[in-house]
Tab-separated table of C-alpha atoms and ligand atoms in Angstrom:
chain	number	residue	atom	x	y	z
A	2	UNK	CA	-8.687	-17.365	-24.844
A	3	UNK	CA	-5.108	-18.863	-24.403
A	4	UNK	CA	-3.900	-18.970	-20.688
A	5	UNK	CA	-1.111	-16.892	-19.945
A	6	UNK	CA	2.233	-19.379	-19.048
A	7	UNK	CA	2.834	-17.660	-15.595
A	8	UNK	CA	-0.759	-18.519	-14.418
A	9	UNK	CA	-0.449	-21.929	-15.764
A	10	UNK	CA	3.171	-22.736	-14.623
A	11	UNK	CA	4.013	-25.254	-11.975
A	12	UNK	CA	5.056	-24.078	-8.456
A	13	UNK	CA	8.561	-24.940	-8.016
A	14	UNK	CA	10.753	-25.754	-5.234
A	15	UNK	CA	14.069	-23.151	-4.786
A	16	UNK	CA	12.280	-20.272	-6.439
A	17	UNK	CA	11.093	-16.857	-4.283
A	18	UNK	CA	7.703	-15.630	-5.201
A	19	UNK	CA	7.798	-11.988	-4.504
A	20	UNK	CA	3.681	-11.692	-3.718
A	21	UNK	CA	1.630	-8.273	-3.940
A	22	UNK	CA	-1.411	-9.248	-0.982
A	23	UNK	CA	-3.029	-5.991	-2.056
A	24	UNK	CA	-4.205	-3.653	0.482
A	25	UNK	CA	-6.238	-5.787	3.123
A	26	UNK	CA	-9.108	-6.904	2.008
A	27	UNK	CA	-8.625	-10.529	1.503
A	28	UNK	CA	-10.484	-10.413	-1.781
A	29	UNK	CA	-7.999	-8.177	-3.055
A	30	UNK	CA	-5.753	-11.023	-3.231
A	31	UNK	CA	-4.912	-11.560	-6.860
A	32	UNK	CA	-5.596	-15.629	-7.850
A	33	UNK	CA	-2.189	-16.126	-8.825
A	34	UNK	CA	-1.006	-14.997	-5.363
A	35	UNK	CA	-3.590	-17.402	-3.600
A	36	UNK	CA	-2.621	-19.963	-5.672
A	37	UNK	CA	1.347	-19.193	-5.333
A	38	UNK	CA	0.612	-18.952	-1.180
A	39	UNK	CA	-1.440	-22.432	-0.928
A	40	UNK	CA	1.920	-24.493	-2.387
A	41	UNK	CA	4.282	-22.221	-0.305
A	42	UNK	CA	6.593	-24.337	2.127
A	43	UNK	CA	8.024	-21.132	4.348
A	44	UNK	CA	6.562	-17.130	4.250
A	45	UNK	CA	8.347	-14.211	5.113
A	46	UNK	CA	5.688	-11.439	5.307
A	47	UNK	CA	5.341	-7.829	6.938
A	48	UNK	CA	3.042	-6.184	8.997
A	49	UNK	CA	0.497	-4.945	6.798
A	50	UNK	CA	-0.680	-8.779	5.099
A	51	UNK	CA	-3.734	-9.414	7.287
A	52	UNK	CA	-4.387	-12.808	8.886
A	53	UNK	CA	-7.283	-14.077	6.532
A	54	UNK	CA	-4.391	-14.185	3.968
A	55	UNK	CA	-1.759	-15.263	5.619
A	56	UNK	CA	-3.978	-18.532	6.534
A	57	UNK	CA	-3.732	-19.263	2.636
A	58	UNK	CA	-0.687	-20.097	3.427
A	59	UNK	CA	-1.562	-23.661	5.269
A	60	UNK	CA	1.067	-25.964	4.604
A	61	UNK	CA	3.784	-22.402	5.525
A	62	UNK	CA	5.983	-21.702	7.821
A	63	UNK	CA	5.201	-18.385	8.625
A	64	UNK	CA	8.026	-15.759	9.723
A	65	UNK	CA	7.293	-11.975	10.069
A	66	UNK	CA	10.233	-9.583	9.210
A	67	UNK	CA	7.405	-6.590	9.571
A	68	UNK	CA	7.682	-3.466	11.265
A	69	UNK	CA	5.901	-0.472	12.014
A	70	UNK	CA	7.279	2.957	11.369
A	71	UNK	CA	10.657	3.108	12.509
A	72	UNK	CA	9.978	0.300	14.706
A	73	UNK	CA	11.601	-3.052	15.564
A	74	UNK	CA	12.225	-5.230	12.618
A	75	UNK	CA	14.737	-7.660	10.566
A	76	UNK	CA	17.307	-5.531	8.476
A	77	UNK	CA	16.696	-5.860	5.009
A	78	UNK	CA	20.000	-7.500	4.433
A	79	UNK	CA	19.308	-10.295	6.877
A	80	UNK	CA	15.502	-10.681	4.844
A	81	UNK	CA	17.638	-11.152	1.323
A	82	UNK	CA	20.297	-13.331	2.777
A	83	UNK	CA	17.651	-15.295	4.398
A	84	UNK	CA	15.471	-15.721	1.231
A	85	UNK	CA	18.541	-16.852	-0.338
A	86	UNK	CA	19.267	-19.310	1.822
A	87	UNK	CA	16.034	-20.773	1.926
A	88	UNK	CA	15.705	-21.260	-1.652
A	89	UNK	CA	19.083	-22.888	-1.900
A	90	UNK	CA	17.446	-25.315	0.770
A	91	UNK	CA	14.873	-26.200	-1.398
A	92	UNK	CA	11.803	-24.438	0.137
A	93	UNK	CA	8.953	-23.022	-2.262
A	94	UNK	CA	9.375	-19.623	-0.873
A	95	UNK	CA	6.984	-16.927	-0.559
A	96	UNK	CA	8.185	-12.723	0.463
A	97	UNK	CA	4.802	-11.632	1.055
A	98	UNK	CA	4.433	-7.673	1.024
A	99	UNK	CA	1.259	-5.367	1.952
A	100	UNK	CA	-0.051	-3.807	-1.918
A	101	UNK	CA	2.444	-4.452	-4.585
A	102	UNK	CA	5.794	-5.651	-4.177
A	103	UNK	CA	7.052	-2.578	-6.217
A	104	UNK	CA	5.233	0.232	-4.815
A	105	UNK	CA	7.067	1.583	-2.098
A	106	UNK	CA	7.893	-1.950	-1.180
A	107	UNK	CA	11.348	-2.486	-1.217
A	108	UNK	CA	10.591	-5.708	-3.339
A	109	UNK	CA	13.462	-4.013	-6.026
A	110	UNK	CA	16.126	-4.149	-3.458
A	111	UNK	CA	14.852	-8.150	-3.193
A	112	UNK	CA	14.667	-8.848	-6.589
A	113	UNK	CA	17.865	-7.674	-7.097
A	114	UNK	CA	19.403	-9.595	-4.382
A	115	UNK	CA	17.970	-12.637	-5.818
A	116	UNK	CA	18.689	-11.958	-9.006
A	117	UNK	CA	22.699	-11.531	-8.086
A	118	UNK	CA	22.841	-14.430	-6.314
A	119	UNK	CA	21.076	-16.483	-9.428
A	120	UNK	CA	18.212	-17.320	-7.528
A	121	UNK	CA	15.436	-18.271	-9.513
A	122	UNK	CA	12.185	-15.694	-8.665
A	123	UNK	CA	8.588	-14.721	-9.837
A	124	UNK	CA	7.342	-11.502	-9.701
A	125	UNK	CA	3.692	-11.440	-8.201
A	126	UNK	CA	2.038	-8.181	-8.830
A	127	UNK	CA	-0.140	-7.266	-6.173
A	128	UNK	CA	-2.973	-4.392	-5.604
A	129	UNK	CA	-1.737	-1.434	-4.575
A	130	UNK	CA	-3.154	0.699	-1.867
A	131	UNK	CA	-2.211	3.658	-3.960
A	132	UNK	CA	-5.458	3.446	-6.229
A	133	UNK	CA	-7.233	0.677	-4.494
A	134	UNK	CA	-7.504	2.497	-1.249
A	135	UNK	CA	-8.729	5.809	-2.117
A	136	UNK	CA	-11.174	3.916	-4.863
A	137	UNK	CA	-12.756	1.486	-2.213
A	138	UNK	CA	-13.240	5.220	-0.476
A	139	UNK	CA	-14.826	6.126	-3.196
A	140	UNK	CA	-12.227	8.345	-4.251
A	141	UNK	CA	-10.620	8.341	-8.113
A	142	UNK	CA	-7.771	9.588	-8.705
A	143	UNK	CA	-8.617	10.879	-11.614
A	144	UNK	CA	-11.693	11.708	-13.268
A	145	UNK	CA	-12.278	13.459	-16.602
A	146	UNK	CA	-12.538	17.053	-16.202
A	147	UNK	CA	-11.432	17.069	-13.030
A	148	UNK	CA	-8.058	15.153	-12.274
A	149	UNK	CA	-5.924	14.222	-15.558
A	150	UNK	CA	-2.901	13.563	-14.008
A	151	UNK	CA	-1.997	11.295	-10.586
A	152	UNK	CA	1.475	11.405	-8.547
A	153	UNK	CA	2.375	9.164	-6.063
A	154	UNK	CA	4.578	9.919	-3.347
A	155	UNK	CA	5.974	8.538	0.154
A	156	UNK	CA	5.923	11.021	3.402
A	157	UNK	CA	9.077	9.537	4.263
A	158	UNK	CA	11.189	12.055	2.921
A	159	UNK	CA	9.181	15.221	2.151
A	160	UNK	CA	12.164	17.451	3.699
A	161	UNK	CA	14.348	19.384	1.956
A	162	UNK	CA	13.812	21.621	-1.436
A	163	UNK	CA	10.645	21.941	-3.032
A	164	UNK	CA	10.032	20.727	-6.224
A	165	UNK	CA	9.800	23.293	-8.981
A	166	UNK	CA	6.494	22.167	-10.005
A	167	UNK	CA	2.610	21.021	-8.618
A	168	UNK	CA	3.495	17.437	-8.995
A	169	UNK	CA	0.018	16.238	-10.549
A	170	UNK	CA	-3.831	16.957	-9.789
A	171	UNK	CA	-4.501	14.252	-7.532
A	172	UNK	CA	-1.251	13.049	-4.802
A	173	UNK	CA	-1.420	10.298	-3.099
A	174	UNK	CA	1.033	9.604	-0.276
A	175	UNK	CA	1.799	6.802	1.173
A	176	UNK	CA	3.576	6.583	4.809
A	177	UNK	CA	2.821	10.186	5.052
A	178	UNK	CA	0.749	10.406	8.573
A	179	UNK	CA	3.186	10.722	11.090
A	180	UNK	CA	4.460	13.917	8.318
A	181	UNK	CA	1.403	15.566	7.641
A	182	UNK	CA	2.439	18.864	8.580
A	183	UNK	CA	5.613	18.601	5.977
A	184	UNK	CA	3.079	16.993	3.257
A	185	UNK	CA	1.046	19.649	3.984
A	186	UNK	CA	3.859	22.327	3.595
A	187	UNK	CA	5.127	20.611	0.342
A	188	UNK	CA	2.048	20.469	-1.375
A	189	UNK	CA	1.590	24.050	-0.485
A	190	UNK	CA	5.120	24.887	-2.016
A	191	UNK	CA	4.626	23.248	-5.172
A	192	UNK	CA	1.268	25.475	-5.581
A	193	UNK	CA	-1.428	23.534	-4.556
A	194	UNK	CA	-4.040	25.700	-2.843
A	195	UNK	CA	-5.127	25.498	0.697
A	196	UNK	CA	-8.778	25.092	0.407
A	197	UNK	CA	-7.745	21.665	-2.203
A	198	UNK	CA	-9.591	19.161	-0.623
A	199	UNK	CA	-7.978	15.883	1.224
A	200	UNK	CA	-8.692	13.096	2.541
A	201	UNK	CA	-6.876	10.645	5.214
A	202	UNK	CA	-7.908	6.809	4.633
A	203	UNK	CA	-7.117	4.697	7.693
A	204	UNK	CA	-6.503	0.703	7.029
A	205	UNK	CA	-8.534	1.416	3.878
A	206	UNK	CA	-10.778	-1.859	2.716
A	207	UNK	CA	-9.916	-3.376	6.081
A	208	UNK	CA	-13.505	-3.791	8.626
A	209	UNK	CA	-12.157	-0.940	10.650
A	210	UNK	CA	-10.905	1.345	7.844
A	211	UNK	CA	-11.692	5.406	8.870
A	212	UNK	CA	-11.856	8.037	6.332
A	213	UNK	CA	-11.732	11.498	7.231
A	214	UNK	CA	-11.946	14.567	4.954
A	215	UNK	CA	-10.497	17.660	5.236
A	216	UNK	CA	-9.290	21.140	3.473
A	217	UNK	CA	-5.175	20.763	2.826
A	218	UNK	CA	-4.262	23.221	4.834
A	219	UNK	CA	-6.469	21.701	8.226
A	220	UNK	CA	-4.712	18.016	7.248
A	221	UNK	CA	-1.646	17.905	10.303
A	222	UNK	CA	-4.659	19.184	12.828
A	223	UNK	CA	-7.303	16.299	11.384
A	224	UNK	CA	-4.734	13.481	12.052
A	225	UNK	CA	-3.843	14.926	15.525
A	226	UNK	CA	-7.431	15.233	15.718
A	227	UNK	CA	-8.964	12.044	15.128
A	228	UNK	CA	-5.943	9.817	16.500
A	229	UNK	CA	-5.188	8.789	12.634
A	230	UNK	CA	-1.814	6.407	12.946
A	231	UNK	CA	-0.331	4.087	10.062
A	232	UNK	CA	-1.088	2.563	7.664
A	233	UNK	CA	-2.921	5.642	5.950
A	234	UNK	CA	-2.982	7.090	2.949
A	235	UNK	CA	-3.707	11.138	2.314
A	236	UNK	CA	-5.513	11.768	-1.085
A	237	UNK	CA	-5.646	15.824	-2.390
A	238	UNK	CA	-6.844	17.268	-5.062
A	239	UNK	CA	-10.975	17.977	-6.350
A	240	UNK	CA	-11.645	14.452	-7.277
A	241	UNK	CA	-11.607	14.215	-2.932
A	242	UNK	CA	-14.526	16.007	-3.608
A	243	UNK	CA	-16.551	13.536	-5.691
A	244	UNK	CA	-16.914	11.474	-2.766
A	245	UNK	CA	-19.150	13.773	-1.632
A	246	UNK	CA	-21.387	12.288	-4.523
A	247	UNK	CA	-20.259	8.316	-4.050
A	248	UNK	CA	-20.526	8.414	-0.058
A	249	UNK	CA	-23.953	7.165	0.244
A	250	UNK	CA	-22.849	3.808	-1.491
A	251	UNK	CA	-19.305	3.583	0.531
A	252	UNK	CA	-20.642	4.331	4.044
A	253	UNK	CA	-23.741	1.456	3.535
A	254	UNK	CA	-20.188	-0.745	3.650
A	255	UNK	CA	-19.711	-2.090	7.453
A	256	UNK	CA	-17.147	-0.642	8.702
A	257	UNK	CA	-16.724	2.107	7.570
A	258	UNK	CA	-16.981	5.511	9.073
A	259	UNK	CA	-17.325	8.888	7.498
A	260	UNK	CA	-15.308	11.601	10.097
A	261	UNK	CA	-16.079	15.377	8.509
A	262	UNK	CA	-17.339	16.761	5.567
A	263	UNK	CA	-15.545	18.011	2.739
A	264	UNK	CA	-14.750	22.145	3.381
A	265	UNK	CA	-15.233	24.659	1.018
B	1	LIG	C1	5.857	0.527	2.849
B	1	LIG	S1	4.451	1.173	2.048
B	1	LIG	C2	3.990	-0.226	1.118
B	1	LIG	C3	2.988	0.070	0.037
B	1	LIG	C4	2.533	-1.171	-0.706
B	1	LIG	N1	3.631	-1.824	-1.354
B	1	LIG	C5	1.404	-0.909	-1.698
B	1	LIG	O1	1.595	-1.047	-2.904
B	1	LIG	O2	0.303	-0.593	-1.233
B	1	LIG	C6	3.288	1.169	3.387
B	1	LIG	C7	2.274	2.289	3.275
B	1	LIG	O3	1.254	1.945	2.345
B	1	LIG	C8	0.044	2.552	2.751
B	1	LIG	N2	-0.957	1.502	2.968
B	1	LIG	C9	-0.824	0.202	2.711
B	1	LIG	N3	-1.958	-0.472	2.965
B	1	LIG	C10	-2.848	0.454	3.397
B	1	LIG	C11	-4.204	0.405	3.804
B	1	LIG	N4	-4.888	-0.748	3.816
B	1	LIG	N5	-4.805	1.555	4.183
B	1	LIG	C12	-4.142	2.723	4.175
B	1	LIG	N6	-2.857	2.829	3.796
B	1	LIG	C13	-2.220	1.720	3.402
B	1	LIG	C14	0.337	3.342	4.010
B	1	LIG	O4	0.671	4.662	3.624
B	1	LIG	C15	1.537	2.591	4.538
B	1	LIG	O5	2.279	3.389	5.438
């Protein structure tokens, strides 16, 4: 089979590789991103990349422009002027981001930024929590007969008019614990019914990831409940429920600890 030209191409000195690290779990690391982060001369990465990938980067100098929440961080102008600048310098740059660098990421607004200022850049797609966290749950989003459709959303911004329609049969949000209680209203709006099952996934495929499961209309009490903080991910719809049937497998991984049942 032919090797594809981006895995085979040389690393090269004033480009920005914009690197997916996937969700955690360091063997969720895609090769090309290993590969990209072993020749990288400086790394500007945020709070979710965990350490056992960030030491791929040996020969790096590492600079985290994370935050948490609304909490202290580099603006995201001084991040693209900065990635400019070191790739005019000549440094094999690496902007490391948590999942994929176009999920929720804000790796467009750095592409673009790059891309105006005719810096050359690769595109590293990562895992994304999205799918990989609720599967290493062992939750799918969809499942035949059950969940034919998937919507992805952020918690961010869940204010505001409903949307006219149930958005899919699975949602997944991301950055949505801190909102439960609007996810929870919004989900309700758009017709989903209160008994739909849910589940909150807690540094999912991470040694300490939680999972907790829960009816959608008990979801804001659960996360007061069991302390659940960022990064999490809420899952609803039935296919929640098949996990019910893949649990035994999941909780034999260390680590990992099963909260509550699913509700009827
Ligand atoms: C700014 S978004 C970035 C998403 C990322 N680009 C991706 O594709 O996974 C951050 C949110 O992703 C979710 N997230 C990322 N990693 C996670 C993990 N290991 N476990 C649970 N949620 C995670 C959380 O909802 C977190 O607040």
């Amino acid at each position: 089979m032919a090797e594809s030209p981006r895995r085979s191409a040389a690393l090269r000195a004033g480009t920005v590789y914009l690197v997916g690290a996937g969700p955690g779990d360091p063997g969720l690391l895609t090769l090309r991103g290993a590969e990209v982060l072993a020749a990288a001369t400086v790394v500007y990465h945020d709070y979710l990349v965990t350490d056992p990938i960030l030491r791929r980067a040996a020969h790096a100098r590492l600079v985290d422009v994370g935050k948490v929440g609304h909490g202290p961080q580099t603006t995201q102008d001084a991040i693209e002027r900065a990635l400019v600048q070191e790739a005019r310098a000549g440094e094999c740059v690496v902007r490391l981001k948590g999942g994929d660098p176009f999920v929720f990421g804000r790796g467009t607004e750095e592409a673009l930024a790059l891309a105006d200022a005719g810096v050359p850049f690769e595109i590293v797609p990562g895992v994304s929590s999205a799918f990989a966290v609720p599967a290493a749950a062992g939750i799918p989003v969809t499942a035949r007969g059950i969940a034919s459709s998937v919507a992805v959303m952020t918690g961010h911004s869940v204010a505001g008019p409903p949307p006219a329609a149930p958005v899919a049969d699975t949602v997944v949000v991301l950055m949505g614990v801190a909102n439960a209680a609007a996810v929870r209203d919004r989900l309700l709006q758009s017709g989903m019914k209160p008994a739909t099952p849910a589940a909150v996934i807690q540094r999912g495929t991470c040694p300490d990831e939680r999972v907790v499961t829960c009816r959608l209309d008990e979801l804001p009490e659960v996360v007061i409940r069991e302390g659940l903080t960022a990064p999490s991910i809420l899952v609803v719809g039935e296919a929640v429920r098949l996990r019910e049937r893949l649990a035994l497998r999941v909780a034999a991984r260390d680590g990992v600890r099963v909260a509550a049942g699913v509700h009827d």
